[in-house]
Amino acid sequence: MLFRSPVFTGLTQPIAIEPIPGTDRYIVLQREGEIRVISEGETGGTTLLDLGAETTLDGERGMFDVTIGPTDGRLYVSFSDLRGDNRIISFAMGEDAALTDRQEILQVPQPFRTHNGGGIEFDVQGYLIMGIGD
């Protein structure tokens, strides 16, 4: 028998989640642009950064994914910018999950507001992989 119960509450449109290694906390990416840190059972968490002014929610756009680099510990974020292009940016993440040292990693033109992707993961060799839709 399966039971379902919420792990996190107080979020609006969470789109991706990534555990912070060595802690009981998680990074949650909300579609409209907020990057939050939250622990299990916590309500809402704490906003680390709001990229809402840099992203569009038009069509299937918005924030897409978040991952933590396996060797550098940086936080990588994928989203649609105001032009609708897919972007990946990264941040150094301090012990308190504070984000600093923003770096632009990639920008890919996306001519349509639908069929956008943006899933990001590191493969076993440490390469950052991004799915961009069609």
PDB file of C-alpha atoms in Angstrom:
ATOM      1  CA  MET A   1       0.000   0.000   0.000  1.00  0.00           C
ATOM      2  CA  LEU A   2       1.322   3.458  -0.924  1.00  0.00           C
ATOM      3  CA  PHE A   3       0.801   6.597   1.097  1.00  0.00           C
ATOM      4  CA  ARG A   4       1.525  10.107   0.004  1.00  0.00           C
ATOM      5  CA  SER A   5       2.477  12.925   2.338  1.00  0.00           C
ATOM      6  CA  PRO A   6       4.100  16.297   1.655  1.00  0.00           C
ATOM      7  CA  VAL A   7       7.795  16.668   2.430  1.00  0.00           C
ATOM      8  CA  PHE A   8       7.871  20.433   1.864  1.00  0.00           C
ATOM      9  CA  THR A   9       5.090  23.002   2.133  1.00  0.00           C
ATOM     10  CA  GLY A  10       4.758  26.722   1.455  1.00  0.00           C
ATOM     11  CA  LEU A  11       6.261  26.650  -2.055  1.00  0.00           C
ATOM     12  CA  THR A  12       4.717  27.937  -5.293  1.00  0.00           C
ATOM     13  CA  GLN A  13       5.477  26.060  -8.513  1.00  0.00           C
ATOM     14  CA  PRO A  14       8.579  24.137  -7.381  1.00  0.00           C
ATOM     15  CA  ILE A  15      10.170  22.802 -10.548  1.00  0.00           C
ATOM     16  CA  ALA A  16      13.425  21.154  -9.386  1.00  0.00           C
ATOM     17  CA  ILE A  17      15.074  19.993  -6.184  1.00  0.00           C
ATOM     18  CA  GLU A  18      18.673  19.111  -5.359  1.00  0.00           C
ATOM     19  CA  PRO A  19      20.014  17.803  -2.029  1.00  0.00           C
ATOM     20  CA  ILE A  20      22.921  19.760  -0.561  1.00  0.00           C
ATOM     21  CA  PRO A  21      25.629  17.136   0.060  1.00  0.00           C
ATOM     22  CA  GLY A  22      26.514  16.490   3.685  1.00  0.00           C
ATOM     23  CA  THR A  23      23.425  18.282   5.050  1.00  0.00           C
ATOM     24  CA  ASP A  24      19.722  17.670   5.588  1.00  0.00           C
ATOM     25  CA  ARG A  25      18.880  20.667   3.392  1.00  0.00           C
ATOM     26  CA  TYR A  26      17.769  20.969  -0.222  1.00  0.00           C
ATOM     27  CA  ILE A  27      17.931  23.594  -2.946  1.00  0.00           C
ATOM     28  CA  VAL A  28      14.488  24.131  -4.478  1.00  0.00           C
ATOM     29  CA  LEU A  29      14.039  25.967  -7.761  1.00  0.00           C
ATOM     30  CA  GLN A  30      10.669  27.611  -8.301  1.00  0.00           C
ATOM     31  CA  ARG A  31       9.435  28.196 -11.846  1.00  0.00           C
ATOM     32  CA  GLU A  32       9.032  31.952 -11.400  1.00  0.00           C
ATOM     33  CA  GLY A  33      12.700  32.460 -10.455  1.00  0.00           C
ATOM     34  CA  GLU A  34      13.278  31.876  -6.771  1.00  0.00           C
ATOM     35  CA  ILE A  35      16.104  29.676  -5.549  1.00  0.00           C
ATOM     36  CA  ARG A  36      15.340  28.521  -2.006  1.00  0.00           C
ATOM     37  CA  VAL A  37      17.006  26.390   0.641  1.00  0.00           C
ATOM     38  CA  ILE A  38      14.715  24.218   2.748  1.00  0.00           C
ATOM     39  CA  SER A  39      14.845  21.310   5.195  1.00  0.00           C
ATOM     40  CA  GLU A  40      12.363  18.439   5.398  1.00  0.00           C
ATOM     41  CA  GLY A  41       9.203  19.461   7.222  1.00  0.00           C
ATOM     42  CA  GLU A  42      10.029  23.163   6.962  1.00  0.00           C
ATOM     43  CA  THR A  43       7.463  25.591   5.550  1.00  0.00           C
ATOM     44  CA  GLY A  44       8.649  27.713   2.626  1.00  0.00           C
ATOM     45  CA  GLY A  45      12.353  27.726   3.346  1.00  0.00           C
ATOM     46  CA  THR A  46      14.617  30.726   2.793  1.00  0.00           C
ATOM     47  CA  THR A  47      15.087  32.562  -0.493  1.00  0.00           C
ATOM     48  CA  LEU A  48      18.757  32.519  -1.504  1.00  0.00           C
ATOM     49  CA  LEU A  49      18.294  34.391  -4.761  1.00  0.00           C
ATOM     50  CA  ASP A  50      15.432  35.568  -6.949  1.00  0.00           C
ATOM     51  CA  LEU A  51      16.095  35.471 -10.713  1.00  0.00           C
ATOM     52  CA  GLY A  52      12.496  36.390 -11.571  1.00  0.00           C
ATOM     53  CA  ALA A  53      13.549  39.676 -13.185  1.00  0.00           C
ATOM     54  CA  GLU A  54      15.823  37.705 -15.564  1.00  0.00           C
ATOM     55  CA  THR A  55      13.406  35.000 -16.733  1.00  0.00           C
ATOM     56  CA  THR A  56      10.225  34.821 -18.765  1.00  0.00           C
ATOM     57  CA  LEU A  57       7.293  32.568 -17.929  1.00  0.00           C
ATOM     58  CA  ASP A  58       5.847  32.840 -21.433  1.00  0.00           C
ATOM     59  CA  GLY A  59       4.682  29.451 -22.755  1.00  0.00           C
ATOM     60  CA  GLU A  60       6.791  26.577 -21.432  1.00  0.00           C
ATOM     61  CA  ARG A  61       9.541  28.832 -20.185  1.00  0.00           C
ATOM     62  CA  GLY A  62      10.831  29.830 -16.767  1.00  0.00           C
ATOM     63  CA  MET A  63      13.308  28.195 -14.449  1.00  0.00           C
ATOM     64  CA  PHE A  64      14.153  24.634 -15.519  1.00  0.00           C
ATOM     65  CA  ASP A  65      16.638  22.779 -13.370  1.00  0.00           C
ATOM     66  CA  VAL A  66      19.321  22.963 -10.713  1.00  0.00           C
ATOM     67  CA  THR A  67      22.280  20.720  -9.908  1.00  0.00           C
ATOM     68  CA  ILE A  68      25.442  20.846  -7.830  1.00  0.00           C
ATOM     69  CA  GLY A  69      28.816  20.260  -9.480  1.00  0.00           C
ATOM     70  CA  PRO A  70      30.368  16.970  -8.315  1.00  0.00           C
ATOM     71  CA  THR A  71      33.915  18.330  -8.221  1.00  0.00           C
ATOM     72  CA  ASP A  72      33.563  22.084  -7.703  1.00  0.00           C
ATOM     73  CA  GLY A  73      30.470  22.180  -5.452  1.00  0.00           C
ATOM     74  CA  ARG A  74      29.045  25.050  -7.485  1.00  0.00           C
ATOM     75  CA  LEU A  75      25.310  25.443  -7.960  1.00  0.00           C
ATOM     76  CA  TYR A  76      24.266  25.302 -11.640  1.00  0.00           C
ATOM     77  CA  VAL A  77      20.912  26.753 -12.703  1.00  0.00           C
ATOM     78  CA  SER A  78      19.109  26.425 -16.042  1.00  0.00           C
ATOM     79  CA  PHE A  79      16.363  28.859 -17.132  1.00  0.00           C
ATOM     80  CA  SER A  80      14.782  30.852 -19.975  1.00  0.00           C
ATOM     81  CA  ASP A  81      16.050  34.427 -20.067  1.00  0.00           C
ATOM     82  CA  LEU A  82      13.927  37.454 -21.019  1.00  0.00           C
ATOM     83  CA  ARG A  83      14.558  36.802 -24.730  1.00  0.00           C
ATOM     84  CA  GLY A  84      13.400  33.199 -24.264  1.00  0.00           C
ATOM     85  CA  ASP A  85      16.889  31.726 -24.739  1.00  0.00           C
ATOM     86  CA  ASN A  86      18.049  28.831 -22.561  1.00  0.00           C
ATOM     87  CA  ARG A  87      20.815  29.790 -20.154  1.00  0.00           C
ATOM     88  CA  ILE A  88      22.983  28.080 -17.592  1.00  0.00           C
ATOM     89  CA  ILE A  89      24.632  30.092 -14.850  1.00  0.00           C
ATOM     90  CA  SER A  90      26.572  28.911 -11.819  1.00  0.00           C
ATOM     91  CA  PHE A  91      27.344  30.189  -8.339  1.00  0.00           C
ATOM     92  CA  ALA A  92      29.835  29.346  -5.638  1.00  0.00           C
ATOM     93  CA  MET A  93      27.862  28.057  -2.689  1.00  0.00           C
ATOM     94  CA  GLY A  94      29.093  28.781   0.839  1.00  0.00           C
ATOM     95  CA  GLU A  95      28.556  26.618   3.909  1.00  0.00           C
ATOM     96  CA  ASP A  96      25.394  28.556   4.762  1.00  0.00           C
ATOM     97  CA  ALA A  97      24.273  28.021   1.103  1.00  0.00           C
ATOM     98  CA  ALA A  98      24.896  31.709   0.325  1.00  0.00           C
ATOM     99  CA  LEU A  99      25.431  32.182  -3.416  1.00  0.00           C
ATOM    100  CA  THR A 100      28.376  34.242  -4.703  1.00  0.00           C
ATOM    101  CA  ASP A 101      30.644  34.472  -7.754  1.00  0.00           C
ATOM    102  CA  ARG A 102      28.042  34.245 -10.508  1.00  0.00           C
ATOM    103  CA  GLN A 103      29.383  32.841 -13.789  1.00  0.00           C
ATOM    104  CA  GLU A 104      27.670  32.643 -17.163  1.00  0.00           C
ATOM    105  CA  ILE A 105      28.131  29.112 -18.559  1.00  0.00           C
ATOM    106  CA  LEU A 106      25.972  28.787 -21.687  1.00  0.00           C
ATOM    107  CA  GLN A 107      23.291  30.556 -23.727  1.00  0.00           C
ATOM    108  CA  VAL A 108      21.306  28.723 -26.436  1.00  0.00           C
ATOM    109  CA  PRO A 109      18.766  30.521 -28.669  1.00  0.00           C
ATOM    110  CA  GLN A 110      15.209  29.151 -28.407  1.00  0.00           C
ATOM    111  CA  PRO A 111      12.987  30.576 -31.162  1.00  0.00           C
ATOM    112  CA  PHE A 112       9.688  29.157 -29.896  1.00  0.00           C
ATOM    113  CA  ARG A 113       7.802  29.495 -26.601  1.00  0.00           C
ATOM    114  CA  THR A 114       6.856  25.812 -26.525  1.00  0.00           C
ATOM    115  CA  HIS A 115       8.850  22.554 -26.450  1.00  0.00           C
ATOM    116  CA  ASN A 116      11.582  24.167 -24.373  1.00  0.00           C
ATOM    117  CA  GLY A 117      13.694  21.996 -22.147  1.00  0.00           C
ATOM    118  CA  GLY A 118      16.464  22.738 -19.765  1.00  0.00           C
ATOM    119  CA  GLY A 119      17.220  19.677 -17.679  1.00  0.00           C
ATOM    120  CA  ILE A 120      20.845  19.670 -16.489  1.00  0.00           C
ATOM    121  CA  GLU A 121      22.919  16.867 -14.965  1.00  0.00           C
ATOM    122  CA  PHE A 122      26.550  15.901 -14.642  1.00  0.00           C
ATOM    123  CA  ASP A 123      27.545  12.601 -16.249  1.00  0.00           C
ATOM    124  CA  VAL A 124      29.927  10.081 -14.664  1.00  0.00           C
ATOM    125  CA  GLN A 125      32.913  11.759 -16.335  1.00  0.00           C
ATOM    126  CA  GLY A 126      31.995  15.152 -14.850  1.00  0.00           C
ATOM    127  CA  TYR A 127      30.606  16.744 -18.022  1.00  0.00           C
ATOM    128  CA  LEU A 128      27.581  19.019 -17.648  1.00  0.00           C
ATOM    129  CA  ILE A 129      24.759  17.814 -19.920  1.00  0.00           C
ATOM    130  CA  MET A 130      21.731  19.922 -20.890  1.00  0.00           C
ATOM    131  CA  GLY A 131      18.552  18.858 -22.693  1.00  0.00           C
ATOM    132  CA  ILE A 132      17.082  21.783 -24.621  1.00  0.00           C
ATOM    133  CA  GLY A 133      13.876  20.363 -26.089  1.00  0.00           C
ATOM    134  CA  ASP A 134      13.225  20.512 -29.785  1.00  0.00           C
TER     135      ASP A 134
END
